[in-house]
Tab-separated table of C-alpha atoms and ligand atoms in Angstrom:
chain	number	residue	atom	x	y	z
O	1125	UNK	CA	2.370	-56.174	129.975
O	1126	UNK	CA	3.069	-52.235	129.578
O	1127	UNK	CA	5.530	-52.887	127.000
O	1128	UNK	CA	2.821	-54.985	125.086
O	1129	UNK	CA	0.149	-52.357	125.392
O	1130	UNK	CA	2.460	-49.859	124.616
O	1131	UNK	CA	2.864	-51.858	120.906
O	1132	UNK	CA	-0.587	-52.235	120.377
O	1133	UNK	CA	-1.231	-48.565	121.284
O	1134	UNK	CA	1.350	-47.503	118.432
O	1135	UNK	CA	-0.185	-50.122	116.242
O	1136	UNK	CA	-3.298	-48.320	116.744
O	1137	UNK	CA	-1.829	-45.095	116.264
O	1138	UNK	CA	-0.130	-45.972	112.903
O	1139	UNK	CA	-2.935	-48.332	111.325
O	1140	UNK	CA	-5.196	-44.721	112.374
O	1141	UNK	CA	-3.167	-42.149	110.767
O	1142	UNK	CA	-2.723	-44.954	107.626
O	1143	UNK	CA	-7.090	-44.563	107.736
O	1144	UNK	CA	-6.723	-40.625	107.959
O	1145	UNK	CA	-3.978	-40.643	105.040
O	1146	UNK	CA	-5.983	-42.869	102.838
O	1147	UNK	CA	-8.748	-40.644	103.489
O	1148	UNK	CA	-7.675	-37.332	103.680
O	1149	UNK	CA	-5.082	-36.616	100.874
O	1150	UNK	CA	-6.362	-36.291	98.045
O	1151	UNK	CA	-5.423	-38.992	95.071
O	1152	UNK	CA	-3.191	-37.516	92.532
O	1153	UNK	CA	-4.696	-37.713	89.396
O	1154	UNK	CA	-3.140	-35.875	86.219
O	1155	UNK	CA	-6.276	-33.902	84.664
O	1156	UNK	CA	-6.066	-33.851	81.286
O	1157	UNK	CA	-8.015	-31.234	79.100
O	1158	UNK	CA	-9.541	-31.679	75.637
O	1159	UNK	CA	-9.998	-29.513	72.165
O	1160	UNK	CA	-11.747	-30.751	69.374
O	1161	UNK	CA	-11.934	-29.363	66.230
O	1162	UNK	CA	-14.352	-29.398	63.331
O	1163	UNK	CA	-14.942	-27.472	60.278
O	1164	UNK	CA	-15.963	-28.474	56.787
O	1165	UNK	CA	-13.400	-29.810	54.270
O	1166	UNK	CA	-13.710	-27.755	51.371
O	1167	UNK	CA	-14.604	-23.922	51.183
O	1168	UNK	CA	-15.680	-21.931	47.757
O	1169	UNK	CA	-14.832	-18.428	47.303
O	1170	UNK	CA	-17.178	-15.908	49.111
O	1171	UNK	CA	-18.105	-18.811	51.674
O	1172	UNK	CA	-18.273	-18.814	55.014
O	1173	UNK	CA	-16.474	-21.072	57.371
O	1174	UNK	CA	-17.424	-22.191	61.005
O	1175	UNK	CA	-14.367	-23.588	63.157
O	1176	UNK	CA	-16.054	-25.142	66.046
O	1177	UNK	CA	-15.505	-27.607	68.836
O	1178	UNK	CA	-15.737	-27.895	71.880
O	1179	UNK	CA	-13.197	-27.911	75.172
O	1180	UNK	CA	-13.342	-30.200	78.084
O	1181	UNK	CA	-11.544	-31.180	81.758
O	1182	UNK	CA	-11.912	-34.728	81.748
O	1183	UNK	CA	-15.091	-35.021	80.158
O	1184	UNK	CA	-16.507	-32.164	82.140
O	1185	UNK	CA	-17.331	-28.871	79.271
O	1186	UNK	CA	-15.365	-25.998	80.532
O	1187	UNK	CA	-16.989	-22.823	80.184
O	1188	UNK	CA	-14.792	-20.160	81.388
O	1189	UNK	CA	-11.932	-20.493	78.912
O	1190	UNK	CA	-10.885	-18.861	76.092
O	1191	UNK	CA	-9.766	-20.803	72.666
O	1192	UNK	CA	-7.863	-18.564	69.977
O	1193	UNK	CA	-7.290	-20.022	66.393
O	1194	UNK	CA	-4.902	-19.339	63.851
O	1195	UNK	CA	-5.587	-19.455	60.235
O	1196	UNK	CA	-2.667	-19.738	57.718
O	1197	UNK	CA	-2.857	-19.498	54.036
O	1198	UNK	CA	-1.327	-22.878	52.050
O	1199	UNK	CA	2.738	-23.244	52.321
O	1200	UNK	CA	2.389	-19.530	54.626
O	1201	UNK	CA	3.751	-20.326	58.566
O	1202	UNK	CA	2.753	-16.696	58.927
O	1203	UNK	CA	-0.955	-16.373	60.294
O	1204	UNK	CA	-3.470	-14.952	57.835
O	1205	UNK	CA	-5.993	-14.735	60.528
O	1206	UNK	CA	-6.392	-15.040	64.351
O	1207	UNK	CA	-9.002	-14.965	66.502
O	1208	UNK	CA	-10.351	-15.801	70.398
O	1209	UNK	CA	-13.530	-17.252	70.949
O	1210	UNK	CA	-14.821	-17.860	74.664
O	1211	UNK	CA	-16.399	-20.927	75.794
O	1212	UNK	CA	-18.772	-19.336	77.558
O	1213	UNK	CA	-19.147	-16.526	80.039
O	1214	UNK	CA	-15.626	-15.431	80.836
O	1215	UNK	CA	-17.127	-12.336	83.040
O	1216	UNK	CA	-15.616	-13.339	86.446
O	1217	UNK	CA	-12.709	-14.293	85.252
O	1218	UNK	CA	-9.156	-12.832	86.264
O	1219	UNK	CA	-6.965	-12.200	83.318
O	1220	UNK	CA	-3.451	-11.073	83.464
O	1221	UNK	CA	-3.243	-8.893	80.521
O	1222	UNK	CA	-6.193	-7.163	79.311
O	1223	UNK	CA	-7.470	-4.781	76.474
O	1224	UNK	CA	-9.113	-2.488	78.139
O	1225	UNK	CA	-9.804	-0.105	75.139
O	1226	UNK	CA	-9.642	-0.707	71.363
O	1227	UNK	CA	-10.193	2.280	68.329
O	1228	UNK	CA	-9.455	2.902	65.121
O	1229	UNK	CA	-7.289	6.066	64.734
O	1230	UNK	CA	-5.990	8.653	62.310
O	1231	UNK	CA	-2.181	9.410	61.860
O	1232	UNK	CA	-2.711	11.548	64.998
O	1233	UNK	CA	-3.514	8.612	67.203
O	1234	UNK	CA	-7.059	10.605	67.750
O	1235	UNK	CA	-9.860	8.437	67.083
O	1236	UNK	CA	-11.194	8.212	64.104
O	1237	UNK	CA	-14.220	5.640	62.956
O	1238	UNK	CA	-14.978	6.516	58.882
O	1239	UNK	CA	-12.497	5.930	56.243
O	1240	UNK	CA	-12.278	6.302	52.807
O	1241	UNK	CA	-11.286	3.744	50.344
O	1242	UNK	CA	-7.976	4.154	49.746
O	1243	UNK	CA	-7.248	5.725	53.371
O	1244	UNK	CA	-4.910	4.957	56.018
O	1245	UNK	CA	-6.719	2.751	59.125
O	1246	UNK	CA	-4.356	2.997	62.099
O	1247	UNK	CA	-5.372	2.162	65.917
O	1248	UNK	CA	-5.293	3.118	69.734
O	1249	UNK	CA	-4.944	0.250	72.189
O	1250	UNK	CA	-4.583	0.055	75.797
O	1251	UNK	CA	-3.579	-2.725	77.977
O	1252	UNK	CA	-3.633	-3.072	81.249
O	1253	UNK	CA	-1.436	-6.081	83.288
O	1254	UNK	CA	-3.771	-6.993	86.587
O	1255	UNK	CA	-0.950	-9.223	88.155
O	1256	UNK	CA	2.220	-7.879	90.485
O	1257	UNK	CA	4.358	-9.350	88.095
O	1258	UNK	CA	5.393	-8.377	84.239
O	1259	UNK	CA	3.870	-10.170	81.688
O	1260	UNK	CA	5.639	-10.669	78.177
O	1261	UNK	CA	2.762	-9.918	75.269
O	1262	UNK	CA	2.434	-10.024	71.626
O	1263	UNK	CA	-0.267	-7.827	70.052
O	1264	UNK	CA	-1.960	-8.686	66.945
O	1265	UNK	CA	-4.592	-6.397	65.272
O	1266	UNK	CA	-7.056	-7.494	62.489
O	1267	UNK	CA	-9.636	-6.213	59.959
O	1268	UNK	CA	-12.445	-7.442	58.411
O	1269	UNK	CA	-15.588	-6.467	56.359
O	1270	UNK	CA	-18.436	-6.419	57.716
O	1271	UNK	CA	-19.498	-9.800	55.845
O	1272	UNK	CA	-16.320	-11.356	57.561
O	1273	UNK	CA	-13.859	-11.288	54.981
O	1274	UNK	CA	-10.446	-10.515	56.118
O	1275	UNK	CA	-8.447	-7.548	54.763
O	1276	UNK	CA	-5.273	-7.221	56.696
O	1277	UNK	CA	-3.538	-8.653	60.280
O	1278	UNK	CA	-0.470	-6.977	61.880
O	1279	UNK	CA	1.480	-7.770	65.065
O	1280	UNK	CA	1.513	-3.983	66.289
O	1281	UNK	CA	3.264	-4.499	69.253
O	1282	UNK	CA	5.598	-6.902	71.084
O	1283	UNK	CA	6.989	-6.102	74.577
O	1284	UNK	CA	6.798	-6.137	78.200
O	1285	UNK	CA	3.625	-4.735	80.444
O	1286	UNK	CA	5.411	-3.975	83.837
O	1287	UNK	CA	2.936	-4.733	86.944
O	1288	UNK	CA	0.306	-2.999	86.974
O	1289	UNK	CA	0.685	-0.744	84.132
O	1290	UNK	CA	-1.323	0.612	81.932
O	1291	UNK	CA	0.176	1.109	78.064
O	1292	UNK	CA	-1.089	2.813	75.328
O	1293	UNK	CA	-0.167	1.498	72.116
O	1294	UNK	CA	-0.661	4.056	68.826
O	1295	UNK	CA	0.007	2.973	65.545
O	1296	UNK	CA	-0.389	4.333	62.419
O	1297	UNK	CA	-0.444	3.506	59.287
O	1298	UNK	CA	-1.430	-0.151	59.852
O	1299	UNK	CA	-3.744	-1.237	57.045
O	1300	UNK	CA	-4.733	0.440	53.532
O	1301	UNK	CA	-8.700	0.623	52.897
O	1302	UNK	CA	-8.461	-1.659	49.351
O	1303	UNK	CA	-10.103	0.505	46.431
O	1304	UNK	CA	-12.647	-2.497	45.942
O	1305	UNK	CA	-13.765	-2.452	49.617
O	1306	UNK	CA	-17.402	-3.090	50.309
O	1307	UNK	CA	-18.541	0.390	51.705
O	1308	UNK	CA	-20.227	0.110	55.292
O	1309	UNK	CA	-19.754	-0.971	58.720
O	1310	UNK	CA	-16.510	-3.028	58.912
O	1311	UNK	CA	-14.781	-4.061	62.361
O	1312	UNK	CA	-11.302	-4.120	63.555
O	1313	UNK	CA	-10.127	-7.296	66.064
O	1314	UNK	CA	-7.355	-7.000	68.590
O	1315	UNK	CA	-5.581	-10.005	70.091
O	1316	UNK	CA	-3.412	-9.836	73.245
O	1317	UNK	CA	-1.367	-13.150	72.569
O	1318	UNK	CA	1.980	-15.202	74.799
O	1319	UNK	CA	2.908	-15.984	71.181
O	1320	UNK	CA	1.199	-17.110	67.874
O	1321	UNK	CA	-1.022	-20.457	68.542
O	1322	UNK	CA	1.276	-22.345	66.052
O	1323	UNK	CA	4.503	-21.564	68.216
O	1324	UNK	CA	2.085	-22.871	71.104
O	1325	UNK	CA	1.107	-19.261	72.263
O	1326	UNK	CA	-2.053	-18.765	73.611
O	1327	UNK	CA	-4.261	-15.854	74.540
O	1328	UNK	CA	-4.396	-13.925	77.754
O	1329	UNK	CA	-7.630	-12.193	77.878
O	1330	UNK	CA	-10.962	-12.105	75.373
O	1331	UNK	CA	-10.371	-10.824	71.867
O	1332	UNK	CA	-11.812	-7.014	72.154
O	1333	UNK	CA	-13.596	-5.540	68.905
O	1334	UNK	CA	-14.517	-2.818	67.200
O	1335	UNK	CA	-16.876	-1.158	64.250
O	1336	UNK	CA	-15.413	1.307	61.928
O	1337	UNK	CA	-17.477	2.566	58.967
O	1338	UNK	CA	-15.949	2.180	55.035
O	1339	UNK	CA	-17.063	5.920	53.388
O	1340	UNK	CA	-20.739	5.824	54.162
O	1341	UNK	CA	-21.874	5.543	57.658
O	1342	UNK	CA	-24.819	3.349	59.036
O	1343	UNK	CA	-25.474	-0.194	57.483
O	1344	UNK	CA	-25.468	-3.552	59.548
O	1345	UNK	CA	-23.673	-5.058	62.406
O	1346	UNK	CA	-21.291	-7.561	61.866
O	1347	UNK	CA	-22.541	-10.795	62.940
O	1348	UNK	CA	-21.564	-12.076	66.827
O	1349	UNK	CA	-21.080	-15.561	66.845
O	1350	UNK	CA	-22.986	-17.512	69.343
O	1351	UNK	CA	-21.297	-20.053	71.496
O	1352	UNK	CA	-22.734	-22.963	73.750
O	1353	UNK	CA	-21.266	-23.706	77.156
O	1354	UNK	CA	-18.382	-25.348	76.791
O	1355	UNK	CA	-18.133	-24.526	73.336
O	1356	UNK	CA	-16.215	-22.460	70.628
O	1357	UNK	CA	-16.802	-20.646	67.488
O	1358	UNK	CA	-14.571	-18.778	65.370
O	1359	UNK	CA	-16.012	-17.883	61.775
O	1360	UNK	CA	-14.608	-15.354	58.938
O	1361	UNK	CA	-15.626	-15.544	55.180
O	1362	UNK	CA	-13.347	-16.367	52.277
O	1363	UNK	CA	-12.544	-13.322	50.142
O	1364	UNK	CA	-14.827	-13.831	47.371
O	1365	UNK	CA	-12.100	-12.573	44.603
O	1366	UNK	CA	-8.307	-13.401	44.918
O	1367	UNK	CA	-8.763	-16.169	47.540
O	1368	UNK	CA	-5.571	-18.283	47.284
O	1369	UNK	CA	-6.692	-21.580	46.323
O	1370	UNK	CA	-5.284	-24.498	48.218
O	1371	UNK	CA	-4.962	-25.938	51.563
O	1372	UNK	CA	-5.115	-24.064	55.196
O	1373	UNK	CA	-4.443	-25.243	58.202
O	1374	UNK	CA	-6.034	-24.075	61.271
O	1375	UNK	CA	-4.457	-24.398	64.952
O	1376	UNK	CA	-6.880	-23.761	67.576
O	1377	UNK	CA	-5.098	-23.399	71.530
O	1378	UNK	CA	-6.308	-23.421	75.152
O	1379	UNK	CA	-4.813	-22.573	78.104
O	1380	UNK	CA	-6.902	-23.434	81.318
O	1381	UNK	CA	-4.624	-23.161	84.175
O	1382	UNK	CA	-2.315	-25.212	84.467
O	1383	UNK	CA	-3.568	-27.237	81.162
O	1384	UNK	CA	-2.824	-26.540	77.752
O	1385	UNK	CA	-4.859	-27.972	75.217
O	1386	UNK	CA	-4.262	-27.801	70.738
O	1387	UNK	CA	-5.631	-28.924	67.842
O	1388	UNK	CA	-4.965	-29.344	64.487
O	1389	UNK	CA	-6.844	-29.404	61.068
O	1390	UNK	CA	-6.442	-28.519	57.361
O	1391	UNK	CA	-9.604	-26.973	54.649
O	1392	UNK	CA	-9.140	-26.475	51.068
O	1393	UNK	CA	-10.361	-23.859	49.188
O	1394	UNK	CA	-11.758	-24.238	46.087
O	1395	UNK	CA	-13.398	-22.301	43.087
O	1396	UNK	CA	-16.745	-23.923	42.164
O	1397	UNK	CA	-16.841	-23.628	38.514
O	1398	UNK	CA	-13.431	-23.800	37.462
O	1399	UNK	CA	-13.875	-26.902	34.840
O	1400	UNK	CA	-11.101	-25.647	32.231
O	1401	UNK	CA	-8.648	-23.088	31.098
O	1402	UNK	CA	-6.690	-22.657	27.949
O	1403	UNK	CA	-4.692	-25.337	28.477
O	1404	UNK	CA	-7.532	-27.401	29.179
O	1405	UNK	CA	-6.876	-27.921	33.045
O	1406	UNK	CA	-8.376	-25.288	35.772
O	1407	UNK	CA	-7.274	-21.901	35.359
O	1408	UNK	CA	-8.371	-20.302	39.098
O	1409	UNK	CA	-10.993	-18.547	36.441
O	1410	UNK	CA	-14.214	-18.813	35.627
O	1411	UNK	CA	-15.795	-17.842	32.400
O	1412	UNK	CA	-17.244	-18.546	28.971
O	1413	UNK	CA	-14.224	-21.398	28.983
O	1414	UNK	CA	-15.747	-23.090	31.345
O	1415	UNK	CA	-20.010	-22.445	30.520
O	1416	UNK	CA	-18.513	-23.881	26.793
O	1417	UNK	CA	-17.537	-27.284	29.032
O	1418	UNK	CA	-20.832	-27.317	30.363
O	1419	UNK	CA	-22.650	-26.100	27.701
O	1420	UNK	CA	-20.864	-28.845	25.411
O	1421	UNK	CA	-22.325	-31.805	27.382
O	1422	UNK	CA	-25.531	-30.464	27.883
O	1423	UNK	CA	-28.415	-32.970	27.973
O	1424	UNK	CA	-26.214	-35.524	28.308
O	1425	UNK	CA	-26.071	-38.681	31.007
O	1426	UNK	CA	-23.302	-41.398	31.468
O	1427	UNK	CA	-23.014	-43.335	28.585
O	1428	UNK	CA	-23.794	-40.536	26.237
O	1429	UNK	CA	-21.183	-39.327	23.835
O	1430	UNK	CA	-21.337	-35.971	25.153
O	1431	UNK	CA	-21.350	-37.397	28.671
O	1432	UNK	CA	-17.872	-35.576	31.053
O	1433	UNK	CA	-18.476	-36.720	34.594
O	1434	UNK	CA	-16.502	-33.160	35.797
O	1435	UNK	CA	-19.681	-31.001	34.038
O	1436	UNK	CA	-22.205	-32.794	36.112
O	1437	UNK	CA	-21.770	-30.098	39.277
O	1438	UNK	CA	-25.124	-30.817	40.612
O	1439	UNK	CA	-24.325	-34.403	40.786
O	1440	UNK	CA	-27.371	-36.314	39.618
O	1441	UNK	CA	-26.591	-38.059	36.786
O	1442	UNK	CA	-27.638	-35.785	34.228
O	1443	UNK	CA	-26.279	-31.939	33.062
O	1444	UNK	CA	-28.533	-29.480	32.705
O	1445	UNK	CA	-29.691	-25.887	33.852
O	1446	UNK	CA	-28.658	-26.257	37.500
O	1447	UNK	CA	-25.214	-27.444	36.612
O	1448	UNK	CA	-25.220	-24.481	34.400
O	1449	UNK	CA	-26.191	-22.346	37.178
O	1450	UNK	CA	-23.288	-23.714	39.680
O	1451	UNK	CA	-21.077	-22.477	36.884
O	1452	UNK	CA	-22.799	-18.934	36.456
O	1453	UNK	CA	-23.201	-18.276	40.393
O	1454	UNK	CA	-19.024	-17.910	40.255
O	1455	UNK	CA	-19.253	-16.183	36.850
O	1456	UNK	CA	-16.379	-13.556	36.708
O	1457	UNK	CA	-14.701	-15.284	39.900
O	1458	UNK	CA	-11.214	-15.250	39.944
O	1459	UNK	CA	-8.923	-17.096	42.291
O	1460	UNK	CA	-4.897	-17.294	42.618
O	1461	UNK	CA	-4.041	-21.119	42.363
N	1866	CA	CA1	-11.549	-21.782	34.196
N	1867	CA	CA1	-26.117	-32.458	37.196
């Protein structure tokens, strides 16, 4: 009789603690975290382009991440531009590494914030690791116009931040101020990187930014992106003269502790207007070559014997002034194919 209630008291006392297990530790379940991309599939020079998307934890937005892209030029692995885009407010979050400080700077390392054309742009950044441990880092440093065309990206630094140090990194000269710059407020980016996003590197802290003026001082404020929660938004403009023509690919990265998420995705970039060249295929120029082409089919709709399907720009059918005016918006334009 003992022996038997003993049985059914450990029968008790097992089928219980099965209960408590089943109920009580939690059910492993692999999270898995998602980064779409989108932009459009074809650029002209002088456009602008939007890299978007948006970054979820199964299903859920997350809006305390960070997503960096990198933008290569066609048959380049070497990044033409990067940049970090939050996906939301990032204010309460710990980062490892951070840039505490960004500024332009002379060949002194003093800070310096108007430039000639022509003139050396160097910069002054400081880091700061948070953690007890060092942190490996690459730093990459950027400039644009102030209408978002790129002008020049350099890794300035590549090292170790010990814990809880503070570095100062001076460099100078980094990038030349091209004689055909657009005078005005320009701004400098500085990215604080494991590695490049194609070699699966990711960033560790928010991209930090800064204005510099081109030879006159005052005009506008570059343009700050605005993201939804959950959301990303990287955009830069294609250099309206000199764009290589061609396909880029973009990589876009997120690490969310312990996830990684990437994405891939390729744009072309085109010149509108290019019909013709002297040896009657596109040149990467436009100009009276290529009005001519127009100008030769004028008037004309399918079926005509002045009818060529590539003149009709504004495609409705029919060529007349506004397929002229596609052509003449890019007049002068000149691309390297
Ligand atoms: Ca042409
Ligand atoms: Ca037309």
């Amino acid at each position: 009789m003992k022996r038997k209630l003993h049985i059914l008291l450990l029968t008790l006392t097992i089928t219980t603690l099965t209960t408590l297990t089943t109920i009580y530790v939690p059910q492993v379940h692999a999270a898995t975290l998602t980064l779409t991309i989108n932009c459009k599939a074809q650029y002209d020079l002088g456009e602008q382009v939007i890299i978007n998307g948006t970054l979820t934890q199964d299903g859920t937005p997350v809006t305390d991440a960070l997503v960096t892209a990198q933008i290569n030029k066609p048959n380049s692995t070497e990044p033409w531009i990067i940049r970090t885009s939050p996906t939301g407010n990032t204010s309460t979050v710990h980062w490892s590494l951070e840039i505490t400080n960004l500024t332009t700077a002379d060949s002194g390392g003093n800070p310096k914030t108007t430039f000639n054309r022509g003139e050396y742009l160097g910069f002054k950044v400081t880091i700061k690791n948070h953690d007890l441990t060092p942190h490996d880092a690459k730093l990459y440093v950027s400039a644009f116009y102030g209408n978002e065309i790129p002008f020049g990206i350099q890794k300035i630094w590549e090292g170790t931040v010990q814990a809880q140090e503070q570095k100062t990194i001076t460099v100078w000269p980094v990038f030349e101020i091209p004689d055909n710059a657009p005078t005005g407020t320009a701004f400098a980016t500085a990215n604080l990187l494991t590695d490049t996003p194609t070699n699966g590197g990711f960033a560790y802290c928010p991209e930090k930014t800064s204005t510099f003026q081109i030879e006159s001082s005052g005009g506008t404020q570059p343009p700050t992106p605005t993201t939804q929660e959950g959301t990303y938004n990287i955009t830069f403009r294609i250099p309206d003269m000199y764009a290589k023509l061609g396909n880029y690919t973009v990589h876009v990265i997120s690490y969310y502790p312990p996830l990684l998420a990437q994405n891939t995705t390729t744009f072309e970039v085109i010149l509108v207007g290019d019909l013709t060249g002297p040896d009657g295929e596109p040149d990467g120029k436009v100009n009276m070559r290529d009005i001519a082409l127009v100008a030769r089919a004028f008037g004309s709709y399918p079926g005509d014997p002045n009818w060529n399907p590539i003149a009709d720009l504004y495609p409705d059918g029919k060529i007349n002034m506004r397929d002229i005016a596609i052509v003449a918006r890019n007049y002068g334009k000149e691309a390297i194919p």
